[in-house]
PDB file of C-alpha atoms in Angstrom:
ATOM      1  CA  UNK A 296      46.123  12.655  58.245  1.00  0.00           C
ATOM      2  CA  UNK A 297      42.824  14.197  57.115  1.00  0.00           C
ATOM      3  CA  UNK A 298      43.820  17.633  58.399  1.00  0.00           C
ATOM      4  CA  UNK A 299      47.208  17.386  56.684  1.00  0.00           C
ATOM      5  CA  UNK A 300      45.617  16.303  53.406  1.00  0.00           C
ATOM      6  CA  UNK A 301      43.054  19.115  53.552  1.00  0.00           C
ATOM      7  CA  UNK A 302      45.792  21.640  54.310  1.00  0.00           C
ATOM      8  CA  UNK A 303      47.950  20.478  51.398  1.00  0.00           C
ATOM      9  CA  UNK A 304      44.964  20.574  49.032  1.00  0.00           C
ATOM     10  CA  UNK A 305      43.885  24.065  50.072  1.00  0.00           C
ATOM     11  CA  UNK A 306      47.462  25.381  49.917  1.00  0.00           C
ATOM     12  CA  UNK A 307      47.851  23.990  46.401  1.00  0.00           C
ATOM     13  CA  UNK A 308      44.520  25.466  45.301  1.00  0.00           C
ATOM     14  CA  UNK A 309      45.508  28.868  46.684  1.00  0.00           C
ATOM     15  CA  UNK A 310      48.844  28.702  44.861  1.00  0.00           C
ATOM     16  CA  UNK A 311      46.950  27.971  41.627  1.00  0.00           C
ATOM     17  CA  UNK A 312      44.768  31.037  42.138  1.00  0.00           C
ATOM     18  CA  UNK A 313      41.563  29.199  42.980  1.00  0.00           C
ATOM     19  CA  UNK A 314      39.215  31.610  44.820  1.00  0.00           C
ATOM     20  CA  UNK A 315      38.918  29.791  48.126  1.00  0.00           C
ATOM     21  CA  UNK A 316      38.181  31.779  51.261  1.00  0.00           C
ATOM     22  CA  UNK A 317      38.090  29.324  54.108  1.00  0.00           C
ATOM     23  CA  UNK A 318      38.155  25.806  55.419  1.00  0.00           C
ATOM     24  CA  UNK A 319      35.976  24.124  58.004  1.00  0.00           C
ATOM     25  CA  UNK A 320      35.840  21.045  60.122  1.00  0.00           C
ATOM     26  CA  UNK A 321      32.856  19.037  61.194  1.00  0.00           C
ATOM     27  CA  UNK A 322      33.089  18.167  64.852  1.00  0.00           C
ATOM     28  CA  UNK A 323      30.971  15.145  65.780  1.00  0.00           C
ATOM     29  CA  UNK A 324      32.725  14.414  69.054  1.00  0.00           C
ATOM     30  CA  UNK A 325      32.239  11.887  71.846  1.00  0.00           C
ATOM     31  CA  UNK A 326      32.164  13.007  75.464  1.00  0.00           C
ATOM     32  CA  UNK A 327      35.050  11.346  77.269  1.00  0.00           C
ATOM     33  CA  UNK A 328      37.272  11.361  74.186  1.00  0.00           C
ATOM     34  CA  UNK A 329      38.855  14.778  74.580  1.00  0.00           C
ATOM     35  CA  UNK A 330      40.387  16.205  71.406  1.00  0.00           C
ATOM     36  CA  UNK A 331      43.814  17.805  71.794  1.00  0.00           C
ATOM     37  CA  UNK A 332      43.178  21.533  71.847  1.00  0.00           C
ATOM     38  CA  UNK A 333      46.819  22.174  70.878  1.00  0.00           C
ATOM     39  CA  UNK A 334      46.321  20.125  67.700  1.00  0.00           C
ATOM     40  CA  UNK A 335      43.167  22.030  66.778  1.00  0.00           C
ATOM     41  CA  UNK A 336      44.964  25.322  67.475  1.00  0.00           C
ATOM     42  CA  UNK A 337      47.863  24.244  65.254  1.00  0.00           C
ATOM     43  CA  UNK A 338      45.450  23.562  62.400  1.00  0.00           C
ATOM     44  CA  UNK A 339      43.704  26.900  62.859  1.00  0.00           C
ATOM     45  CA  UNK A 340      47.054  28.695  62.872  1.00  0.00           C
ATOM     46  CA  UNK A 341      48.302  27.136  59.658  1.00  0.00           C
ATOM     47  CA  UNK A 342      44.990  27.885  57.942  1.00  0.00           C
ATOM     48  CA  UNK A 343      45.335  31.476  59.174  1.00  0.00           C
ATOM     49  CA  UNK A 344      48.830  31.652  57.667  1.00  0.00           C
ATOM     50  CA  UNK A 345      47.227  30.902  54.291  1.00  0.00           C
ATOM     51  CA  UNK A 346      44.948  33.912  54.823  1.00  0.00           C
ATOM     52  CA  UNK A 347      41.825  31.775  55.168  1.00  0.00           C
ATOM     53  CA  UNK A 348      38.839  31.734  57.495  1.00  0.00           C
ATOM     54  CA  UNK A 349      38.226  28.685  59.687  1.00  0.00           C
ATOM     55  CA  UNK A 350      34.766  27.332  60.551  1.00  0.00           C
ATOM     56  CA  UNK A 351      33.569  24.796  63.119  1.00  0.00           C
ATOM     57  CA  UNK A 352      30.559  23.187  61.452  1.00  0.00           C
ATOM     58  CA  UNK A 353      28.095  20.499  62.520  1.00  0.00           C
ATOM     59  CA  UNK A 354      29.305  20.469  66.116  1.00  0.00           C
ATOM     60  CA  UNK A 355      27.781  17.957  68.502  1.00  0.00           C
ATOM     61  CA  UNK A 356      29.196  15.984  71.421  1.00  0.00           C
ATOM     62  CA  UNK A 357      27.330  12.773  72.044  1.00  0.00           C
ATOM     63  CA  UNK A 358      27.068  11.112  75.433  1.00  0.00           C
ATOM     64  CA  UNK A 359      26.952   7.361  75.871  1.00  0.00           C
ATOM     65  CA  UNK A 360      24.096   6.289  78.126  1.00  0.00           C
ATOM     66  CA  UNK A 361      22.422   8.687  80.526  1.00  0.00           C
ATOM     67  CA  UNK A 362      23.142  12.398  80.667  1.00  0.00           C
ATOM     68  CA  UNK A 363      24.580  12.364  84.188  1.00  0.00           C
ATOM     69  CA  UNK A 364      25.829  15.547  85.835  1.00  0.00           C
ATOM     70  CA  UNK A 365      29.386  14.346  85.293  1.00  0.00           C
ATOM     71  CA  UNK A 366      28.830  13.633  81.591  1.00  0.00           C
ATOM     72  CA  UNK A 367      27.100  16.983  81.092  1.00  0.00           C
ATOM     73  CA  UNK A 368      30.018  18.782  82.754  1.00  0.00           C
ATOM     74  CA  UNK A 369      32.524  16.946  80.555  1.00  0.00           C
ATOM     75  CA  UNK A 370      30.444  17.933  77.550  1.00  0.00           C
ATOM     76  CA  UNK A 371      30.365  21.558  78.722  1.00  0.00           C
ATOM     77  CA  UNK A 372      34.144  21.560  79.068  1.00  0.00           C
ATOM     78  CA  UNK A 373      34.550  20.259  75.516  1.00  0.00           C
ATOM     79  CA  UNK A 374      32.126  22.819  74.066  1.00  0.00           C
ATOM     80  CA  UNK A 375      33.927  25.501  76.057  1.00  0.00           C
ATOM     81  CA  UNK A 376      37.256  24.597  74.453  1.00  0.00           C
ATOM     82  CA  UNK A 377      35.835  25.028  70.933  1.00  0.00           C
ATOM     83  CA  UNK A 378      34.254  28.332  71.969  1.00  0.00           C
ATOM     84  CA  UNK A 379      37.587  29.515  73.392  1.00  0.00           C
ATOM     85  CA  UNK A 380      39.356  28.661  70.152  1.00  0.00           C
ATOM     86  CA  UNK A 381      36.641  30.544  68.260  1.00  0.00           C
ATOM     87  CA  UNK A 382      36.995  33.590  70.502  1.00  0.00           C
ATOM     88  CA  UNK A 383      40.800  33.557  70.484  1.00  0.00           C
ATOM     89  CA  UNK A 384      41.466  33.319  66.748  1.00  0.00           C
ATOM     90  CA  UNK A 385      40.195  36.184  64.628  1.00  0.00           C
ATOM     91  CA  UNK A 386      39.988  33.952  61.536  1.00  0.00           C
ATOM     92  CA  UNK A 387      37.508  31.619  63.270  1.00  0.00           C
ATOM     93  CA  UNK A 388      34.181  33.248  62.579  1.00  0.00           C
ATOM     94  CA  UNK A 389      31.734  30.364  62.572  1.00  0.00           C
ATOM     95  CA  UNK A 390      30.743  27.892  65.276  1.00  0.00           C
ATOM     96  CA  UNK A 391      27.477  26.077  64.748  1.00  0.00           C
ATOM     97  CA  UNK A 392      25.891  22.956  66.159  1.00  0.00           C
ATOM     98  CA  UNK A 393      24.258  20.220  64.112  1.00  0.00           C
ATOM     99  CA  UNK A 394      20.835  21.002  65.486  1.00  0.00           C
ATOM    100  CA  UNK A 395      19.453  22.960  68.418  1.00  0.00           C
ATOM    101  CA  UNK A 396      17.739  20.520  70.764  1.00  0.00           C
ATOM    102  CA  UNK A 397      18.401  16.901  71.655  1.00  0.00           C
ATOM    103  CA  UNK A 398      14.714  16.292  70.892  1.00  0.00           C
ATOM    104  CA  UNK A 399      15.434  16.250  67.154  1.00  0.00           C
ATOM    105  CA  UNK A 400      19.045  15.076  67.137  1.00  0.00           C
ATOM    106  CA  UNK A 401      20.282  12.677  64.474  1.00  0.00           C
ATOM    107  CA  UNK A 402      22.596  10.942  66.963  1.00  0.00           C
ATOM    108  CA  UNK A 403      20.327   8.235  68.502  1.00  0.00           C
ATOM    109  CA  UNK A 404      19.335   6.891  65.094  1.00  0.00           C
ATOM    110  CA  UNK A 405      22.979   6.580  63.995  1.00  0.00           C
ATOM    111  CA  UNK A 406      24.835   5.675  67.202  1.00  0.00           C
ATOM    112  CA  UNK A 407      23.120   3.070  69.342  1.00  0.00           C
ATOM    113  CA  UNK A 408      23.313   3.968  73.018  1.00  0.00           C
ATOM    114  CA  UNK A 409      24.374   7.580  72.388  1.00  0.00           C
ATOM    115  CA  UNK A 410      22.360  10.797  72.695  1.00  0.00           C
ATOM    116  CA  UNK A 411      22.349  14.264  74.325  1.00  0.00           C
ATOM    117  CA  UNK A 412      24.866  15.838  71.897  1.00  0.00           C
ATOM    118  CA  UNK A 413      23.540  19.394  71.674  1.00  0.00           C
ATOM    119  CA  UNK A 414      23.439  22.427  73.983  1.00  0.00           C
ATOM    120  CA  UNK A 415      19.683  22.262  74.661  1.00  0.00           C
ATOM    121  CA  UNK A 416      17.928  19.228  76.125  1.00  0.00           C
ATOM    122  CA  UNK A 417      14.735  17.595  74.847  1.00  0.00           C
ATOM    123  CA  UNK A 418      12.621  20.159  76.707  1.00  0.00           C
ATOM    124  CA  UNK A 419      14.551  23.014  75.034  1.00  0.00           C
ATOM    125  CA  UNK A 420      16.280  23.857  78.301  1.00  0.00           C
ATOM    126  CA  UNK A 421      19.890  25.095  78.191  1.00  0.00           C
ATOM    127  CA  UNK A 422      22.442  22.554  79.362  1.00  0.00           C
ATOM    128  CA  UNK A 423      25.792  23.312  81.054  1.00  0.00           C
ATOM    129  CA  UNK A 424      27.348  23.326  77.562  1.00  0.00           C
ATOM    130  CA  UNK A 425      25.209  26.302  76.547  1.00  0.00           C
ATOM    131  CA  UNK A 426      26.107  28.191  79.725  1.00  0.00           C
ATOM    132  CA  UNK A 427      29.822  27.518  79.178  1.00  0.00           C
ATOM    133  CA  UNK A 428      29.777  28.677  75.546  1.00  0.00           C
ATOM    134  CA  UNK A 429      27.674  31.716  76.392  1.00  0.00           C
ATOM    135  CA  UNK A 430      30.145  32.725  79.117  1.00  0.00           C
ATOM    136  CA  UNK A 431      33.107  32.533  76.736  1.00  0.00           C
ATOM    137  CA  UNK A 432      31.471  34.787  74.159  1.00  0.00           C
ATOM    138  CA  UNK A 433      30.101  37.162  76.812  1.00  0.00           C
ATOM    139  CA  UNK A 434      33.585  37.490  78.325  1.00  0.00           C
ATOM    140  CA  UNK A 435      35.006  38.152  74.851  1.00  0.00           C
ATOM    141  CA  UNK A 436      32.394  40.837  74.137  1.00  0.00           C
ATOM    142  CA  UNK A 437      33.086  42.521  77.502  1.00  0.00           C
ATOM    143  CA  UNK A 438      36.874  42.444  77.104  1.00  0.00           C
ATOM    144  CA  UNK A 439      37.339  39.899  79.913  1.00  0.00           C
ATOM    145  CA  UNK A 440      38.584  37.053  77.736  1.00  0.00           C
ATOM    146  CA  UNK A 441      42.185  36.171  78.597  1.00  0.00           C
ATOM    147  CA  UNK A 442      42.502  32.517  77.533  1.00  0.00           C
ATOM    148  CA  UNK A 443      45.282  31.311  75.218  1.00  0.00           C
ATOM    149  CA  UNK A 444      45.748  27.944  73.477  1.00  0.00           C
ATOM    150  CA  UNK A 445      47.739  25.445  75.547  1.00  0.00           C
ATOM    151  CA  UNK A 446      50.751  25.476  73.224  1.00  0.00           C
ATOM    152  CA  UNK A 447      51.895  27.689  70.372  1.00  0.00           C
ATOM    153  CA  UNK A 448      52.185  26.109  66.951  1.00  0.00           C
ATOM    154  CA  UNK A 449      55.963  25.869  67.196  1.00  0.00           C
ATOM    155  CA  UNK A 450      55.758  23.746  70.337  1.00  0.00           C
ATOM    156  CA  UNK A 451      52.702  21.612  69.640  1.00  0.00           C
ATOM    157  CA  UNK A 452      53.516  17.942  69.913  1.00  0.00           C
ATOM    158  CA  UNK A 453      57.236  18.439  70.400  1.00  0.00           C
ATOM    159  CA  UNK A 454      59.308  17.306  73.277  1.00  0.00           C
ATOM    160  CA  UNK A 455      63.038  17.390  73.739  1.00  0.00           C
ATOM    161  CA  UNK A 456      65.041  14.795  75.570  1.00  0.00           C
ATOM    162  CA  UNK A 457      68.760  15.041  75.861  1.00  0.00           C
ATOM    163  CA  UNK A 458      70.809  12.138  74.586  1.00  0.00           C
ATOM    164  CA  UNK A 459      74.447  12.307  75.626  1.00  0.00           C
ATOM    165  CA  UNK A 460      76.645   9.823  73.813  1.00  0.00           C
ATOM    166  CA  UNK A 461      79.212   7.930  75.872  1.00  0.00           C
ATOM    167  CA  UNK A 462      81.701   8.993  73.181  1.00  0.00           C
ATOM    168  CA  UNK A 463      81.215  12.682  73.854  1.00  0.00           C
ATOM    169  CA  UNK A 464      84.289  14.459  75.219  1.00  0.00           C
ATOM    170  CA  UNK A 465      82.517  17.189  77.183  1.00  0.00           C
ATOM    171  CA  UNK A 466      78.921  16.368  78.111  1.00  0.00           C
ATOM    172  CA  UNK A 467      76.750  19.448  78.567  1.00  0.00           C
ATOM    173  CA  UNK A 468      75.223  19.649  82.030  1.00  0.00           C
ATOM    174  CA  UNK A 469      71.432  19.502  81.837  1.00  0.00           C
ATOM    175  CA  UNK A 470      70.543  22.268  84.254  1.00  0.00           C
ATOM    176  CA  UNK A 471      67.559  23.654  82.339  1.00  0.00           C
ATOM    177  CA  UNK A 472      69.366  26.696  80.910  1.00  0.00           C
ATOM    178  CA  UNK A 473      67.718  26.993  77.488  1.00  0.00           C
ATOM    179  CA  UNK A 474      70.334  29.476  76.240  1.00  0.00           C
ATOM    180  CA  UNK A 475      72.930  26.687  76.200  1.00  0.00           C
ATOM    181  CA  UNK A 476      70.910  24.943  73.510  1.00  0.00           C
ATOM    182  CA  UNK A 477      70.632  27.948  71.157  1.00  0.00           C
ATOM    183  CA  UNK A 478      73.183  26.666  68.642  1.00  0.00           C
ATOM    184  CA  UNK A 479      72.515  22.984  69.202  1.00  0.00           C
ATOM    185  CA  UNK A 480      71.548  20.703  66.338  1.00  0.00           C
ATOM    186  CA  UNK A 481      68.832  18.206  67.161  1.00  0.00           C
ATOM    187  CA  UNK A 482      68.675  14.884  65.356  1.00  0.00           C
ATOM    188  CA  UNK A 483      65.395  13.072  66.000  1.00  0.00           C
ATOM    189  CA  UNK A 484      65.541   9.305  66.242  1.00  0.00           C
ATOM    190  CA  UNK A 485      63.561   6.482  67.724  1.00  0.00           C
ATOM    191  CA  UNK A 486      64.873   4.487  70.644  1.00  0.00           C
ATOM    192  CA  UNK A 487      65.112   1.316  68.565  1.00  0.00           C
ATOM    193  CA  UNK A 488      67.454   3.140  66.168  1.00  0.00           C
ATOM    194  CA  UNK A 489      70.111   3.275  68.877  1.00  0.00           C
ATOM    195  CA  UNK A 490      70.948  -0.363  68.299  1.00  0.00           C
ATOM    196  CA  UNK A 491      71.454  -1.011  71.984  1.00  0.00           C
ATOM    197  CA  UNK A 492      74.397   1.375  72.316  1.00  0.00           C
TER     198      UNK A 492
END
């Protein structure tokens, strides 16, 4: 809902001639609660369609409890996904963390039991997250970057299930041939709208 509201506002401002050049998102994430990369990609794409830049601002990914190897790897994977999105989309030109080292992080004073949200630990040593992000941008700079978002905008969040009415005269066989569905009309409905029939 926030992303939709921000998009509508920015689109309206652009239509009114307001000089706006970009939109950003803070990203205070929690390790273990993986954001849907396809959803983030869809937002970036629609901002791009408006001709605007997209920024990731105030990024951190807090860990509950100890910074175990498993938690640090999960964190690295999450940072890597944001870096990949940044490298893939040419309108994403800003990815910054909300601090440099865990030593001075705001997280422990705001979220009891959470810490370790940045790419450098309390001794200023790079964590797996830093190595993952660095690899993405190094690969991009060397022309070795071949990642793509998990789903294009048109397919994000959609799924098709065939519903064949018992009143249909000639049911279409569901053999996976997409061409058969080219001229089909899809009417979305919830299961409880079927009324038991």
